[in-house]
Coordinates of N, CA and C in Angstrom, one line a residue:
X10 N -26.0 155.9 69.9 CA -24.8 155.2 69.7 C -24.8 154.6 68.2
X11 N -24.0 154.6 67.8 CA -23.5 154.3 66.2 C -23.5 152.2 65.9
X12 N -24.0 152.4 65.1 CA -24.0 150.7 64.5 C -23.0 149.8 65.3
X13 N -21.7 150.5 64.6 CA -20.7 150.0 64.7 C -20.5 149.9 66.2
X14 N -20.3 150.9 67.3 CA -19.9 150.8 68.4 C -20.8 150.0 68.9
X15 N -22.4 149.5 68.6 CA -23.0 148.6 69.5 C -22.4 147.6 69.0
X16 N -21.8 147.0 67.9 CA -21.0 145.9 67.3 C -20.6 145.9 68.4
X17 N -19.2 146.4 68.7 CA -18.2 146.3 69.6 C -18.0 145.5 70.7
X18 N -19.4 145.6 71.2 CA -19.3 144.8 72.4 C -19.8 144.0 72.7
X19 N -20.6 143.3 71.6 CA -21.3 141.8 71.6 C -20.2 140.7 71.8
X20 N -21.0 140.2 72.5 CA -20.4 138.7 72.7 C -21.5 137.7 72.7
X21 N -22.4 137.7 73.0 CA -23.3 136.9 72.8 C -24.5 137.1 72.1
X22 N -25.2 135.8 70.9 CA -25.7 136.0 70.2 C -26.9 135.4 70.2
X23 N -28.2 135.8 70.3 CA -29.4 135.2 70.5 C -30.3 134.9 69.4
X24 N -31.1 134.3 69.1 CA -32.3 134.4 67.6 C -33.7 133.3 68.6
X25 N -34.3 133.8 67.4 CA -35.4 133.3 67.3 C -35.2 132.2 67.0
X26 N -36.2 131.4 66.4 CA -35.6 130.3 65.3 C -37.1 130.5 64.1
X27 N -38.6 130.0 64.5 CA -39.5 130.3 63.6 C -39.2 131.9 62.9
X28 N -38.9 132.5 61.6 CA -39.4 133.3 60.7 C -37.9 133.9 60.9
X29 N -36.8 133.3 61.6 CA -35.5 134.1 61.8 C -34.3 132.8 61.4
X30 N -34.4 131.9 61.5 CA -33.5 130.6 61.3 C -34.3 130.0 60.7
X31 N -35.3 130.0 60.3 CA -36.2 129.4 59.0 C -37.0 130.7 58.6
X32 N -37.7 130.1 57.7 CA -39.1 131.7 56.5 C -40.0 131.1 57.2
X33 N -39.9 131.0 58.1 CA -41.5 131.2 59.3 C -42.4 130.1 58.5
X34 N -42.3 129.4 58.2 CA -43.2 128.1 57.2 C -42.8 126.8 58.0
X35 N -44.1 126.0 58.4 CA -44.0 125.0 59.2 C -44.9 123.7 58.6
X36 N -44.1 122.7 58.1 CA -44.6 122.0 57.5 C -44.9 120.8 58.3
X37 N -46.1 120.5 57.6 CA -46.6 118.8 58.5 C -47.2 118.1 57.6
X38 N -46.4 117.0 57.7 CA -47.2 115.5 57.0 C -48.7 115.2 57.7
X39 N -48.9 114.0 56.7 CA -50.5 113.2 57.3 C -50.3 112.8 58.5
X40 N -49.1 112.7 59.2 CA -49.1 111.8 60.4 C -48.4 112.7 61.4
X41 N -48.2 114.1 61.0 CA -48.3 115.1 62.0 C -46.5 115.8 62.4
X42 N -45.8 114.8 61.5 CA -44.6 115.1 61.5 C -43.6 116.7 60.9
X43 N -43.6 117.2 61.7 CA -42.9 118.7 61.5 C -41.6 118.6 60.8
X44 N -41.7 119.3 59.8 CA -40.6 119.9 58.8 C -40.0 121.3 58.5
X45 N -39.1 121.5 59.1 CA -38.5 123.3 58.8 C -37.1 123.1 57.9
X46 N -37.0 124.1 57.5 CA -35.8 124.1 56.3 C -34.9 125.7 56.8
X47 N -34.2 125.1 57.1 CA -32.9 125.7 57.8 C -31.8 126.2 56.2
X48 N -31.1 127.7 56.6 CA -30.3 127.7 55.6 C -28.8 127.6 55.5
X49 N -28.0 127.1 55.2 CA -26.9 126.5 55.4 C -26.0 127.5 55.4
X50 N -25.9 129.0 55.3 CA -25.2 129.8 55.4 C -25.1 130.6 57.0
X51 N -26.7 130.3 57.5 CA -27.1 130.9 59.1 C -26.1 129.9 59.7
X52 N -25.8 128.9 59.3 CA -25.4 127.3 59.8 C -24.0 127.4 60.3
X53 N -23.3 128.0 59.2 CA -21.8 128.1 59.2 C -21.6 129.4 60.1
X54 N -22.3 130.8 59.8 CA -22.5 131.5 60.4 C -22.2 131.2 62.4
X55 N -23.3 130.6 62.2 CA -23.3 130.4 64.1 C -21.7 129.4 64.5
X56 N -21.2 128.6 63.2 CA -20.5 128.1 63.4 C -19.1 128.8 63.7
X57 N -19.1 129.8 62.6 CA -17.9 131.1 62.8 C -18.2 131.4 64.0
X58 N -19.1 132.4 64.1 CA -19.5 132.7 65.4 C -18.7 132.2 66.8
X59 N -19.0 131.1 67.0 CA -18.3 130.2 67.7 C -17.0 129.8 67.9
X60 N -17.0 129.7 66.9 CA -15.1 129.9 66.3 C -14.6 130.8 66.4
X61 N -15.0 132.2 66.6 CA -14.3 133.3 67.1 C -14.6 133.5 68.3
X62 N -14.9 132.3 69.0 CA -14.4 132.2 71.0 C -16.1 133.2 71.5
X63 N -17.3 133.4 70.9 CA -18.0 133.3 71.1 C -19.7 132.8 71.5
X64 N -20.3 132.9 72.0 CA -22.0 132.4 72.5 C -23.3 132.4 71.9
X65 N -23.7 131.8 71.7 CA -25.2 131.4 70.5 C -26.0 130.9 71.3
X66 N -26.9 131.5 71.2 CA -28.1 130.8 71.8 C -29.7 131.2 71.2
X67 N -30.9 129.9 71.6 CA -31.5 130.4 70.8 C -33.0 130.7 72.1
X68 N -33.9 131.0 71.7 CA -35.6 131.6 72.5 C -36.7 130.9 71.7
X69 N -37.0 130.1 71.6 CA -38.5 130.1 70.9 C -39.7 129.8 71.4
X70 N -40.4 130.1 71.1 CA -41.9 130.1 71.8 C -42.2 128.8 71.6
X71 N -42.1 127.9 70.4 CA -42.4 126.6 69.9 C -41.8 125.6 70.4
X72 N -42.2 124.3 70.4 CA -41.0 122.9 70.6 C -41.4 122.1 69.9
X73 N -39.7 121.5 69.2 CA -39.7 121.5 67.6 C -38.3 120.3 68.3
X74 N -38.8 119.2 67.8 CA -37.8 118.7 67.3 C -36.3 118.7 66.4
X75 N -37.1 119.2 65.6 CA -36.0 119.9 64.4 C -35.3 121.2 65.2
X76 N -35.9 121.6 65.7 CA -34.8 122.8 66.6 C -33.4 122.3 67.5
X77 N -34.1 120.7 68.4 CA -33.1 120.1 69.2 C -32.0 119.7 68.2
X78 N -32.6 119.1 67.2 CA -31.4 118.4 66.3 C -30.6 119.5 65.4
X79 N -30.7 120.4 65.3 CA -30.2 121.6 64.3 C -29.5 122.4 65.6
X80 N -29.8 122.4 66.7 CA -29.0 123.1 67.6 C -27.7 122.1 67.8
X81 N -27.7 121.4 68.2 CA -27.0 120.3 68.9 C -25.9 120.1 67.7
X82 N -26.1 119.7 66.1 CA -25.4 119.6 65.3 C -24.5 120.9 65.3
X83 N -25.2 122.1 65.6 CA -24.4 123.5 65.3 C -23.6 123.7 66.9
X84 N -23.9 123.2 68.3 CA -23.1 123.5 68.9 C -24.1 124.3 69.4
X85 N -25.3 124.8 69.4 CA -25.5 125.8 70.1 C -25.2 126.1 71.8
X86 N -24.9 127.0 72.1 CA -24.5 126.7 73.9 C -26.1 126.4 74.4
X87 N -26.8 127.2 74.2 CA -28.4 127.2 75.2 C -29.5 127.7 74.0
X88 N -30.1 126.5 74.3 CA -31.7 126.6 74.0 C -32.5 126.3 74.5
X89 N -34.0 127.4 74.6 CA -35.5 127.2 74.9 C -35.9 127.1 74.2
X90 N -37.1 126.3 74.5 CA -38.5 126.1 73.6 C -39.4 125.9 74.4
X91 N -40.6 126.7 73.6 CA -41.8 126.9 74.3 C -42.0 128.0 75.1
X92 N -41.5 128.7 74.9 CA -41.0 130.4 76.0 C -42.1 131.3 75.4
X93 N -43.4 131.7 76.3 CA -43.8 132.5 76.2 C -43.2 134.3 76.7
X94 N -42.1 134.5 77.3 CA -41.7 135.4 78.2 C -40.1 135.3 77.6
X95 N -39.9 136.3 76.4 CA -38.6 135.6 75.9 C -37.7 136.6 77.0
X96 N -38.1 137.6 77.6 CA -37.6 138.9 77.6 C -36.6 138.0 79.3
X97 N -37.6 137.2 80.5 CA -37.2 136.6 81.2 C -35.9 135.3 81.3
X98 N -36.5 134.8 79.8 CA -34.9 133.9 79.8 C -33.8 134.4 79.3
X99 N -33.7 135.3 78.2 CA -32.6 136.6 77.7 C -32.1 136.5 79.2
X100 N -32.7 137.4 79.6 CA -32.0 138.1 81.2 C -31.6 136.4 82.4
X101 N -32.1 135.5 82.1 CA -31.5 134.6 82.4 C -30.0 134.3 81.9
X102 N -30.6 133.8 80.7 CA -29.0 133.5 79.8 C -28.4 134.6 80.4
X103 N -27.9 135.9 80.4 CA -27.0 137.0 80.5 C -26.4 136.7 82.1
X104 N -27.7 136.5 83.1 CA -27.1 136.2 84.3 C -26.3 134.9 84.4
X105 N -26.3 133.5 83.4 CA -25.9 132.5 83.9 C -24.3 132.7 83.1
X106 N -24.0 133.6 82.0 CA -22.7 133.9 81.3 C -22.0 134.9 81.8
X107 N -23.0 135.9 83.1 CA -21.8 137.1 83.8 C -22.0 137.7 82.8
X108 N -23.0 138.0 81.9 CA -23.1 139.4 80.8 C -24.1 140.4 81.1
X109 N -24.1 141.7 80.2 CA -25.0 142.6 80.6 C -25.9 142.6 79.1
X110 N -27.0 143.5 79.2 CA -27.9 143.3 78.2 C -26.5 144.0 76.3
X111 N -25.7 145.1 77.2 CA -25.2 145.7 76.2 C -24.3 144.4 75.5
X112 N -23.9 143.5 75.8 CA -23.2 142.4 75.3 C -23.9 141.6 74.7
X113 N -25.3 141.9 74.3 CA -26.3 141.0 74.0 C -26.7 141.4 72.5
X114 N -26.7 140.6 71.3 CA -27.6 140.8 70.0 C -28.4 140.1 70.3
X115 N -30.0 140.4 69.8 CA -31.2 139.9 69.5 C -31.4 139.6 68.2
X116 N -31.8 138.5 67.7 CA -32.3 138.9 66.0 C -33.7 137.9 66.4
X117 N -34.8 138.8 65.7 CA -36.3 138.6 66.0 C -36.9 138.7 64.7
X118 N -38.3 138.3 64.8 CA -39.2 138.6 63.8 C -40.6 139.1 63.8
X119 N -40.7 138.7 65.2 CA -42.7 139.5 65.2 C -42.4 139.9 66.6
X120 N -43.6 140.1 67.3 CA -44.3 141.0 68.1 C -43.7 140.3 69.4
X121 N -43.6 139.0 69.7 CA -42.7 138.2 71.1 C -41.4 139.0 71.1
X122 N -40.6 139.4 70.0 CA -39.7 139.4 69.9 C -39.2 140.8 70.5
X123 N -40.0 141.9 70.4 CA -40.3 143.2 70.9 C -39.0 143.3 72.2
X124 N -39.7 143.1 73.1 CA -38.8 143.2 74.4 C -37.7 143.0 74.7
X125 N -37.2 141.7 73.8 CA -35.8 141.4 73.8 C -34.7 142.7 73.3
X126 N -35.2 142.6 71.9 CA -34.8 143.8 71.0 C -34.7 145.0 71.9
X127 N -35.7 145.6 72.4 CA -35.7 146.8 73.1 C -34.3 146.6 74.4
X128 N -34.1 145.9 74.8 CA -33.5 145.7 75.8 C -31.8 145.3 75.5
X129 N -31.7 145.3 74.5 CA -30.4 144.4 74.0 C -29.4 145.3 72.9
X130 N -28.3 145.3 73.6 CA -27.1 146.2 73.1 C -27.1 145.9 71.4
X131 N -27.7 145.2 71.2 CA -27.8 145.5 69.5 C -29.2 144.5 69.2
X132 N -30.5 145.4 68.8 CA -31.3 145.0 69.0 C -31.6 145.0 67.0
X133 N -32.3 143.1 66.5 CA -32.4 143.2 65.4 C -33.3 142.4 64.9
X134 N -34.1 142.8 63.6 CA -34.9 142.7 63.0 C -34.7 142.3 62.0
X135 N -35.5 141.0 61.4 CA -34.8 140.7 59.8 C -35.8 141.3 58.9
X136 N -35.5 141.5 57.7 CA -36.1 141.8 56.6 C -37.7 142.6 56.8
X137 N -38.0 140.5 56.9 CA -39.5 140.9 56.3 C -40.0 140.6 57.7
X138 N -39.3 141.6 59.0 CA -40.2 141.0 60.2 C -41.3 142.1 60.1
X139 N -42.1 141.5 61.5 CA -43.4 142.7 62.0 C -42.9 144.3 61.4
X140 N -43.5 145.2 61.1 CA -43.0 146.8 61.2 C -42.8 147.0 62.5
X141 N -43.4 146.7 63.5 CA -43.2 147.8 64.9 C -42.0 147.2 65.1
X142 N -41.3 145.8 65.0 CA -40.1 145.0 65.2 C -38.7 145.3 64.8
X143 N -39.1 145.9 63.6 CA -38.3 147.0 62.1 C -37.8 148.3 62.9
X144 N -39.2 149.0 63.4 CA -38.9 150.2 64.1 C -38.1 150.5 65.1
X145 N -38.6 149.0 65.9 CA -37.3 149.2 67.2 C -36.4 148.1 67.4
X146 N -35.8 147.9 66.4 CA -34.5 147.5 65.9 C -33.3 148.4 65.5
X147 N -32.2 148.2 66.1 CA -30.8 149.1 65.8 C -30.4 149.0 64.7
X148 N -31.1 147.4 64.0 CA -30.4 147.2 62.6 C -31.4 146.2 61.9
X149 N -31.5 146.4 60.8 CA -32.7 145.4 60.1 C -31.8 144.8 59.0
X150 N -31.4 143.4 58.9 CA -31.0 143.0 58.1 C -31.6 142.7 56.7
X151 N -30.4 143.0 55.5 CA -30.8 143.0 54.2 C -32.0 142.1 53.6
X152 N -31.6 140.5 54.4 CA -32.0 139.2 53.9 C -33.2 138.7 54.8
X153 N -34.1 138.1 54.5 CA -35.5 138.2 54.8 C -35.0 136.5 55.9
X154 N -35.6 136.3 57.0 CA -35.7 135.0 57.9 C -36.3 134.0 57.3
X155 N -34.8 133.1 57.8 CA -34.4 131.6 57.1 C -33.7 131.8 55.7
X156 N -33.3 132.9 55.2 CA -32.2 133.0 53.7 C -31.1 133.8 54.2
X157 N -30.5 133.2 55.4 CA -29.2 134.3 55.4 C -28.9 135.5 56.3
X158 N -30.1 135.5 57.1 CA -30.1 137.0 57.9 C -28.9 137.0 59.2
X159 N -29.4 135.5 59.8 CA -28.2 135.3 60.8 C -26.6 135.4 60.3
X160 N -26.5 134.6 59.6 CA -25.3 135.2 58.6 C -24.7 136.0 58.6
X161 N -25.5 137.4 58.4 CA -25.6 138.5 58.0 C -25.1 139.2 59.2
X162 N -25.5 139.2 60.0 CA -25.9 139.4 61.4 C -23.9 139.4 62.0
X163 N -24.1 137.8 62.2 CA -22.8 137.7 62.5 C -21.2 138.2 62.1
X164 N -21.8 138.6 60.4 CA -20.7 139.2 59.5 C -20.2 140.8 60.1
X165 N -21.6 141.1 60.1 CA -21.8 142.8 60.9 C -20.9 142.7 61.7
X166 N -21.4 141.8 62.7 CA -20.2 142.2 64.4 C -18.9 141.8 64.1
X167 N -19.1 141.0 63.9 CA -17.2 140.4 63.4 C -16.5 141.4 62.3
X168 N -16.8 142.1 61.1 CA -16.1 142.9 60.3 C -16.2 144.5 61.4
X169 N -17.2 144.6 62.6 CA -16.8 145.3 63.1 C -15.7 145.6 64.7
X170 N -15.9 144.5 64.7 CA -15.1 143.9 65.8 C -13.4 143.9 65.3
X171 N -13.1 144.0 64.3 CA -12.0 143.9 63.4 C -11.4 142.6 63.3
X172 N -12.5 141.3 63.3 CA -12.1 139.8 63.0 C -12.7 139.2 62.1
X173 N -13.4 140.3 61.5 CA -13.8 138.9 60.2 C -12.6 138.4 58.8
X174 N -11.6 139.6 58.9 CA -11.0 138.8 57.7 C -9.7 137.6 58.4
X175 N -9.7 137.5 59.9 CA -9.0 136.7 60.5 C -10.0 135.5 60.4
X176 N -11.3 134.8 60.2 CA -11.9 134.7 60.3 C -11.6 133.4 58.7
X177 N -12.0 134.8 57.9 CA -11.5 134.2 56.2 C -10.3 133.8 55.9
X178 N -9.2 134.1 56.8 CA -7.9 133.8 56.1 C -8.2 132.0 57.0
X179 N -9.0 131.7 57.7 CA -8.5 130.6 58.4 C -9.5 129.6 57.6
X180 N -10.1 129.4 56.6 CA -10.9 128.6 55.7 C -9.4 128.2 54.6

């Protein structure tokens, strides 16, 4: 199947968050306090996203404060943390929205992220993820995780979906 036609039928949009909604870099002060740096274009992105009457959600193996508060600001519909078995809650989320995996984007970055990808009507890889992750990915984004990949991501389905410039005329 062609790029474009797995476009077609997404509706729902999944990510990572470490090395996919940040550059995989996890900062800690003297007193143990975690810092990630989010990029403001994935931001608006998930916000379009949404705005075009669509679902965001996020998987991560971690639990991150800064995840709760950067979801919640952006609207996210559903987030895990701490998910060792991402492939189990995917197939959850799909059953609690009445979707099938082909309605599903993945966007991943290492080796957890495997299964989802494999399973998901548009399965994706950023930049500078794992190689084997690259390999079995439908689509590997231009821009490396945490500078824009989600973005990126979102632009794909929607300019193929034939609503991104409905999208721009509304800014």
């Amino acid at each position: 199947m062609k790029l474009e036609e797995r476009c077609k039928s997404i509706e729902f949009i999944v990510s990572d968050v470490d090395g996919v909604l940040t550059d995989g870099g996890v900062l800690l002060d003297n007193e143990g306090i975690e810092a990630k740096q989010y990029h403001i274009r994935d931001g608006l992105g998930i916000k379009v996203w949404r705005k075009a009457g669509f679902r965001f959600g996020i998987i991560t193996g971690r639990n991150s404060q800064t995840v709760r508060l950067r979801s919640s600001e952006l609207g996210i519909d559903v987030v895990r943390q701490g998910v060792d078995d991402k492939l189990t809650v995917a197939n959850d989320f799909l059953k609690h929205f009445g979707l099938n995996p082909q309605q599903l984007a993945y966007i991943g970055d290492d080796l957890p992220d495997l299964p989802v990808v494999r399973i998901a009507g548009l399965g994706v890889a950023v930049n500078d993820a794992a190689a084997e992750l690259r390999e079995a990915a439908h689509f590997v984004t231009t821009a490396p995780g945490g500078r824009g990949a989600v973005r990126e991501l979102v632009e794909l389905i929607l300019k193929a979906q034939g609503r991104w410039a409905d999208i721009v005329r509304s800014f």
